[in-house]
PDB file of C-alpha atoms in Angstrom:
ATOM      1  CA  UNK B   1     -16.837  -4.492  -5.411  1.00  0.00           C
ATOM      2  CA  UNK B   2     -19.809  -2.897  -7.131  1.00  0.00           C
ATOM      3  CA  UNK B   3     -19.946  -0.152  -4.493  1.00  0.00           C
ATOM      4  CA  UNK B   4     -16.221   0.600  -4.841  1.00  0.00           C
ATOM      5  CA  UNK B   5     -16.365   0.601  -8.623  1.00  0.00           C
ATOM      6  CA  UNK B   6     -19.401   2.873  -8.580  1.00  0.00           C
ATOM      7  CA  UNK B   7     -17.718   5.292  -6.137  1.00  0.00           C
ATOM      8  CA  UNK B   8     -14.581   5.476  -8.314  1.00  0.00           C
ATOM      9  CA  UNK B   9     -16.704   6.104 -11.407  1.00  0.00           C
ATOM     10  CA  UNK B  10     -18.567   8.922  -9.638  1.00  0.00           C
ATOM     11  CA  UNK B  11     -15.161  10.545  -9.089  1.00  0.00           C
ATOM     12  CA  UNK B  12     -14.539  10.463 -12.840  1.00  0.00           C
ATOM     13  CA  UNK B  13     -12.145   7.513 -12.881  1.00  0.00           C
ATOM     14  CA  UNK B  14     -12.175   4.872 -15.567  1.00  0.00           C
ATOM     15  CA  UNK B  15     -12.204   1.544 -13.727  1.00  0.00           C
ATOM     16  CA  UNK B  16     -11.636  -2.064 -14.664  1.00  0.00           C
ATOM     17  CA  UNK B  17     -12.531  -5.213 -12.772  1.00  0.00           C
ATOM     18  CA  UNK B  18     -11.184  -8.736 -12.620  1.00  0.00           C
ATOM     19  CA  UNK B  19     -11.684 -11.770 -10.436  1.00  0.00           C
ATOM     20  CA  UNK B  20      -8.744 -14.011 -11.336  1.00  0.00           C
ATOM     21  CA  UNK B  21      -9.499 -16.879  -8.899  1.00  0.00           C
ATOM     22  CA  UNK B  22     -12.854 -18.485  -8.312  1.00  0.00           C
ATOM     23  CA  UNK B  23     -15.111 -21.506  -8.238  1.00  0.00           C
ATOM     24  CA  UNK B  24     -18.327 -20.437  -9.958  1.00  0.00           C
ATOM     25  CA  UNK B  25     -17.452 -20.435 -13.659  1.00  0.00           C
ATOM     26  CA  UNK B  26     -19.939 -19.359 -16.335  1.00  0.00           C
ATOM     27  CA  UNK B  27     -19.366 -19.768 -20.079  1.00  0.00           C
ATOM     28  CA  UNK B  28     -20.460 -16.796 -22.187  1.00  0.00           C
ATOM     29  CA  UNK B  29     -19.583 -17.289 -25.822  1.00  0.00           C
ATOM     30  CA  UNK B  30     -15.856 -17.923 -25.963  1.00  0.00           C
ATOM     31  CA  UNK B  31     -15.252 -16.604 -22.450  1.00  0.00           C
ATOM     32  CA  UNK B  32     -15.112 -18.426 -19.118  1.00  0.00           C
ATOM     33  CA  UNK B  33     -16.051 -15.793 -16.525  1.00  0.00           C
ATOM     34  CA  UNK B  34     -16.744 -15.915 -12.820  1.00  0.00           C
ATOM     35  CA  UNK B  35     -20.387 -15.317 -11.830  1.00  0.00           C
ATOM     36  CA  UNK B  36     -19.280 -12.174  -9.947  1.00  0.00           C
ATOM     37  CA  UNK B  37     -17.670 -10.787 -13.096  1.00  0.00           C
ATOM     38  CA  UNK B  38     -20.990 -11.193 -14.902  1.00  0.00           C
ATOM     39  CA  UNK B  39     -22.843  -9.504 -12.026  1.00  0.00           C
ATOM     40  CA  UNK B  40     -20.403  -6.568 -11.960  1.00  0.00           C
ATOM     41  CA  UNK B  41     -20.531  -6.231 -15.754  1.00  0.00           C
ATOM     42  CA  UNK B  42     -24.310  -6.178 -15.836  1.00  0.00           C
ATOM     43  CA  UNK B  43     -24.669  -3.907 -12.798  1.00  0.00           C
ATOM     44  CA  UNK B  44     -22.257  -1.290 -14.114  1.00  0.00           C
ATOM     45  CA  UNK B  45     -23.010  -1.574 -17.829  1.00  0.00           C
ATOM     46  CA  UNK B  46     -19.626  -3.053 -18.734  1.00  0.00           C
ATOM     47  CA  UNK B  47     -19.405  -5.192 -21.858  1.00  0.00           C
ATOM     48  CA  UNK B  48     -19.083  -8.854 -20.950  1.00  0.00           C
ATOM     49  CA  UNK B  49     -17.042  -9.586 -24.069  1.00  0.00           C
ATOM     50  CA  UNK B  50     -14.386  -7.136 -22.830  1.00  0.00           C
ATOM     51  CA  UNK B  51     -14.014  -8.801 -19.422  1.00  0.00           C
ATOM     52  CA  UNK B  52     -11.004 -10.951 -18.674  1.00  0.00           C
ATOM     53  CA  UNK B  53     -11.423 -14.703 -18.445  1.00  0.00           C
ATOM     54  CA  UNK B  54     -11.170 -16.423 -15.080  1.00  0.00           C
ATOM     55  CA  UNK B  55      -7.414 -17.038 -14.924  1.00  0.00           C
ATOM     56  CA  UNK B  56      -7.484 -19.815 -12.323  1.00  0.00           C
ATOM     57  CA  UNK B  57     -10.812 -21.655 -12.185  1.00  0.00           C
ATOM     58  CA  UNK B  58     -10.921 -23.506  -8.884  1.00  0.00           C
ATOM     59  CA  UNK B  59     -13.102 -26.401  -9.969  1.00  0.00           C
ATOM     60  CA  UNK B  60     -12.987 -29.715  -8.092  1.00  0.00           C
ATOM     61  CA  UNK B  61     -11.327 -31.491 -11.012  1.00  0.00           C
ATOM     62  CA  UNK B  62      -8.670 -28.791 -11.366  1.00  0.00           C
ATOM     63  CA  UNK B  63      -7.895 -28.794  -7.654  1.00  0.00           C
ATOM     64  CA  UNK B  64      -7.721 -32.597  -7.546  1.00  0.00           C
ATOM     65  CA  UNK B  65      -5.274 -32.703 -10.449  1.00  0.00           C
ATOM     66  CA  UNK B  66      -3.266 -29.544  -9.842  1.00  0.00           C
ATOM     67  CA  UNK B  67      -2.501 -30.113  -6.164  1.00  0.00           C
ATOM     68  CA  UNK B  68      -0.357 -32.951  -7.487  1.00  0.00           C
ATOM     69  CA  UNK B  69       1.457 -30.918 -10.138  1.00  0.00           C
ATOM     70  CA  UNK B  70       0.572 -27.256  -9.683  1.00  0.00           C
ATOM     71  CA  UNK B  71       1.678 -25.063 -12.561  1.00  0.00           C
ATOM     72  CA  UNK B  72       2.264 -21.963 -10.428  1.00  0.00           C
ATOM     73  CA  UNK B  73       4.048 -19.879 -13.046  1.00  0.00           C
ATOM     74  CA  UNK B  74       1.353 -20.665 -15.611  1.00  0.00           C
ATOM     75  CA  UNK B  75      -1.358 -19.620 -13.127  1.00  0.00           C
ATOM     76  CA  UNK B  76       0.471 -16.404 -12.229  1.00  0.00           C
ATOM     77  CA  UNK B  77       0.928 -15.599 -15.924  1.00  0.00           C
ATOM     78  CA  UNK B  78      -2.827 -16.092 -16.407  1.00  0.00           C
ATOM     79  CA  UNK B  79      -3.523 -13.736 -13.499  1.00  0.00           C
ATOM     80  CA  UNK B  80      -1.224 -11.122 -15.050  1.00  0.00           C
ATOM     81  CA  UNK B  81      -2.986 -11.471 -18.427  1.00  0.00           C
ATOM     82  CA  UNK B  82      -6.368 -11.123 -16.729  1.00  0.00           C
ATOM     83  CA  UNK B  83      -5.195  -7.987 -14.942  1.00  0.00           C
ATOM     84  CA  UNK B  84      -3.687  -6.472 -18.102  1.00  0.00           C
ATOM     85  CA  UNK B  85      -6.966  -7.004 -19.966  1.00  0.00           C
ATOM     86  CA  UNK B  86      -8.901  -5.265 -17.184  1.00  0.00           C
ATOM     87  CA  UNK B  87      -6.332  -2.449 -16.947  1.00  0.00           C
ATOM     88  CA  UNK B  88      -6.265  -1.541 -20.646  1.00  0.00           C
ATOM     89  CA  UNK B  89      -7.190   2.153 -20.883  1.00  0.00           C
ATOM     90  CA  UNK B  90      -8.240   2.324 -17.216  1.00  0.00           C
ATOM     91  CA  UNK B  91      -7.179   4.586 -14.353  1.00  0.00           C
ATOM     92  CA  UNK B  92      -7.414   1.736 -11.858  1.00  0.00           C
ATOM     93  CA  UNK B  93      -8.479  -1.870 -11.525  1.00  0.00           C
ATOM     94  CA  UNK B  94     -10.367  -3.607  -8.732  1.00  0.00           C
ATOM     95  CA  UNK B  95      -9.038  -7.151  -8.393  1.00  0.00           C
ATOM     96  CA  UNK B  96     -11.544  -9.100  -6.333  1.00  0.00           C
ATOM     97  CA  UNK B  97     -10.455 -12.030  -4.201  1.00  0.00           C
ATOM     98  CA  UNK B  98     -12.176 -15.400  -4.086  1.00  0.00           C
ATOM     99  CA  UNK B  99     -13.782 -15.467  -0.643  1.00  0.00           C
ATOM    100  CA  UNK B 100     -11.079 -15.540   1.988  1.00  0.00           C
ATOM    101  CA  UNK B 101      -7.443 -14.703   1.350  1.00  0.00           C
ATOM    102  CA  UNK B 102      -6.141 -18.284   1.473  1.00  0.00           C
ATOM    103  CA  UNK B 103      -8.412 -19.584  -1.312  1.00  0.00           C
ATOM    104  CA  UNK B 104      -6.103 -21.015  -3.966  1.00  0.00           C
ATOM    105  CA  UNK B 105      -3.327 -21.888  -1.514  1.00  0.00           C
ATOM    106  CA  UNK B 106      -3.798 -25.552  -2.419  1.00  0.00           C
ATOM    107  CA  UNK B 107      -2.501 -24.578  -5.879  1.00  0.00           C
ATOM    108  CA  UNK B 108       0.117 -22.208  -4.451  1.00  0.00           C
ATOM    109  CA  UNK B 109      -1.846 -19.228  -5.826  1.00  0.00           C
ATOM    110  CA  UNK B 110      -3.704 -17.427  -3.019  1.00  0.00           C
ATOM    111  CA  UNK B 111      -4.889 -13.811  -2.939  1.00  0.00           C
ATOM    112  CA  UNK B 112      -1.422 -12.852  -1.729  1.00  0.00           C
ATOM    113  CA  UNK B 113       0.329 -14.397  -4.732  1.00  0.00           C
ATOM    114  CA  UNK B 114      -2.272 -12.890  -7.075  1.00  0.00           C
ATOM    115  CA  UNK B 115      -1.746  -9.406  -5.585  1.00  0.00           C
ATOM    116  CA  UNK B 116       2.032  -9.734  -5.798  1.00  0.00           C
ATOM    117  CA  UNK B 117       1.824 -10.987  -9.402  1.00  0.00           C
ATOM    118  CA  UNK B 118       0.157  -7.743 -10.519  1.00  0.00           C
ATOM    119  CA  UNK B 119       1.836  -5.461  -7.983  1.00  0.00           C
ATOM    120  CA  UNK B 120      -1.542  -4.548  -6.443  1.00  0.00           C
ATOM    121  CA  UNK B 121      -2.142  -3.071  -3.019  1.00  0.00           C
ATOM    122  CA  UNK B 122      -4.723  -4.985  -0.983  1.00  0.00           C
ATOM    123  CA  UNK B 123      -7.817  -3.522   0.659  1.00  0.00           C
ATOM    124  CA  UNK B 124      -9.535  -6.118   2.840  1.00  0.00           C
ATOM    125  CA  UNK B 125     -13.338  -6.010   2.972  1.00  0.00           C
ATOM    126  CA  UNK B 126     -15.055  -7.760   5.862  1.00  0.00           C
ATOM    127  CA  UNK B 127     -18.587  -8.340   7.040  1.00  0.00           C
ATOM    128  CA  UNK B 128     -19.895  -6.411  10.046  1.00  0.00           C
ATOM    129  CA  UNK B 129     -19.420  -7.493  13.619  1.00  0.00           C
ATOM    130  CA  UNK B 130     -16.881  -6.990  16.368  1.00  0.00           C
ATOM    131  CA  UNK B 131     -14.958  -9.975  17.740  1.00  0.00           C
ATOM    132  CA  UNK B 132     -15.111 -12.367  14.811  1.00  0.00           C
ATOM    133  CA  UNK B 133     -14.609  -9.498  12.357  1.00  0.00           C
ATOM    134  CA  UNK B 134     -11.453  -8.279  14.094  1.00  0.00           C
ATOM    135  CA  UNK B 135     -10.157 -11.841  14.474  1.00  0.00           C
ATOM    136  CA  UNK B 136     -10.781 -12.641  10.811  1.00  0.00           C
ATOM    137  CA  UNK B 137      -9.199  -9.400   9.607  1.00  0.00           C
ATOM    138  CA  UNK B 138      -6.161  -9.944  11.839  1.00  0.00           C
ATOM    139  CA  UNK B 139      -5.648 -13.445  10.453  1.00  0.00           C
ATOM    140  CA  UNK B 140      -6.125 -12.269   6.856  1.00  0.00           C
ATOM    141  CA  UNK B 141      -3.804  -9.280   7.410  1.00  0.00           C
ATOM    142  CA  UNK B 142      -1.031 -11.485   8.785  1.00  0.00           C
ATOM    143  CA  UNK B 143      -1.457 -14.126   6.050  1.00  0.00           C
ATOM    144  CA  UNK B 144      -1.222 -11.557   3.261  1.00  0.00           C
ATOM    145  CA  UNK B 145       1.759  -9.743   4.742  1.00  0.00           C
ATOM    146  CA  UNK B 146       3.601 -12.996   5.493  1.00  0.00           C
ATOM    147  CA  UNK B 147       3.282 -13.913   1.813  1.00  0.00           C
ATOM    148  CA  UNK B 148       4.572 -10.531   0.678  1.00  0.00           C
ATOM    149  CA  UNK B 149       1.393  -8.644  -0.245  1.00  0.00           C
ATOM    150  CA  UNK B 150       1.145  -4.883   0.355  1.00  0.00           C
ATOM    151  CA  UNK B 151      -1.943  -4.534   2.575  1.00  0.00           C
ATOM    152  CA  UNK B 152      -3.109  -0.941   2.886  1.00  0.00           C
ATOM    153  CA  UNK B 153      -6.054  -1.355   5.243  1.00  0.00           C
ATOM    154  CA  UNK B 154      -9.594  -2.587   5.728  1.00  0.00           C
ATOM    155  CA  UNK B 155     -13.224  -1.615   5.246  1.00  0.00           C
ATOM    156  CA  UNK B 156     -15.882  -3.223   7.435  1.00  0.00           C
ATOM    157  CA  UNK B 157     -19.060  -3.745   5.423  1.00  0.00           C
ATOM    158  CA  UNK B 158     -22.686  -4.671   6.195  1.00  0.00           C
ATOM    159  CA  UNK B 159     -22.976  -3.337   9.750  1.00  0.00           C
ATOM    160  CA  UNK B 160     -26.549  -3.374  11.080  1.00  0.00           C
ATOM    161  CA  UNK B 161     -27.786   0.249  11.081  1.00  0.00           C
ATOM    162  CA  UNK B 162     -29.185   0.049  14.628  1.00  0.00           C
ATOM    163  CA  UNK B 163     -25.723  -0.971  15.926  1.00  0.00           C
ATOM    164  CA  UNK B 164     -23.658   1.080  13.482  1.00  0.00           C
ATOM    165  CA  UNK B 165     -22.127   3.664  15.859  1.00  0.00           C
ATOM    166  CA  UNK B 166     -21.284   1.104  18.552  1.00  0.00           C
ATOM    167  CA  UNK B 167     -19.776  -1.452  16.178  1.00  0.00           C
ATOM    168  CA  UNK B 168     -17.862   1.188  14.212  1.00  0.00           C
ATOM    169  CA  UNK B 169     -16.199   2.531  17.359  1.00  0.00           C
ATOM    170  CA  UNK B 170     -15.388  -0.937  18.718  1.00  0.00           C
ATOM    171  CA  UNK B 171     -13.992  -2.172  15.385  1.00  0.00           C
ATOM    172  CA  UNK B 172     -11.862   0.930  14.856  1.00  0.00           C
ATOM    173  CA  UNK B 173     -10.450   0.645  18.391  1.00  0.00           C
ATOM    174  CA  UNK B 174      -9.779  -3.086  18.033  1.00  0.00           C
ATOM    175  CA  UNK B 175      -8.110  -2.787  14.644  1.00  0.00           C
ATOM    176  CA  UNK B 176      -6.051   0.194  15.764  1.00  0.00           C
ATOM    177  CA  UNK B 177      -4.702  -1.852  18.686  1.00  0.00           C
ATOM    178  CA  UNK B 178      -3.423  -4.347  16.084  1.00  0.00           C
ATOM    179  CA  UNK B 179      -1.905  -1.603  13.898  1.00  0.00           C
ATOM    180  CA  UNK B 180      -4.462  -2.288  11.161  1.00  0.00           C
ATOM    181  CA  UNK B 181      -5.759   0.804   9.374  1.00  0.00           C
ATOM    182  CA  UNK B 182      -9.538   0.981   9.088  1.00  0.00           C
ATOM    183  CA  UNK B 183     -10.546   3.133   6.129  1.00  0.00           C
ATOM    184  CA  UNK B 184     -14.198   3.030   7.043  1.00  0.00           C
ATOM    185  CA  UNK B 185     -17.351   1.188   7.902  1.00  0.00           C
ATOM    186  CA  UNK B 186     -20.450   0.716   5.766  1.00  0.00           C
ATOM    187  CA  UNK B 187     -23.983   0.053   7.019  1.00  0.00           C
ATOM    188  CA  UNK B 188     -25.958  -2.949   5.833  1.00  0.00           C
ATOM    189  CA  UNK B 189     -28.155  -1.999   2.891  1.00  0.00           C
ATOM    190  CA  UNK B 190     -30.974  -4.444   2.089  1.00  0.00           C
ATOM    191  CA  UNK B 191     -31.257  -3.532  -1.599  1.00  0.00           C
ATOM    192  CA  UNK B 192     -27.541  -4.181  -2.205  1.00  0.00           C
ATOM    193  CA  UNK B 193     -27.764  -7.725  -0.838  1.00  0.00           C
ATOM    194  CA  UNK B 194     -30.333  -8.879  -3.392  1.00  0.00           C
TER     195      UNK B 194
END
């Protein structure tokens, strides 16, 4: 997300960020934010007090209770509020998922429902590789589309530089055969993984 946000900023766009679903909650003052939200805020010089709270914290206690009586509409309303906070005065908003696309399904609020709730188009980001990467993207693509999300394409991230050309060609060919649009591939960069 940091790379995307940075690229949009370099193009002169005002960008917002939200991660509405997640497990790693951090309290900062009156806010309950996801660890990734704090990382993005600090990395890009965004004010933490202007970030949107984690709309659906996926803590063990919440999952244990809410699988019994999930408040789906309440969760979706929280996701919309989180998005609206991030979108205020912005040209675009990056809404980051919570790992894989099905996270939150136990509460009937996966990445697909979150995307639909805020009318967002989905760009899947995957780690580098060939077979498992294509398989994972195919499964995620089908899951999202089945649940009504508008999936625009994929970016394959963290490809080993010494295998970059080979993996890029193989991944593009494999995804194309599945009618999945590949927007690009990104080499692994040691300093970005720290």
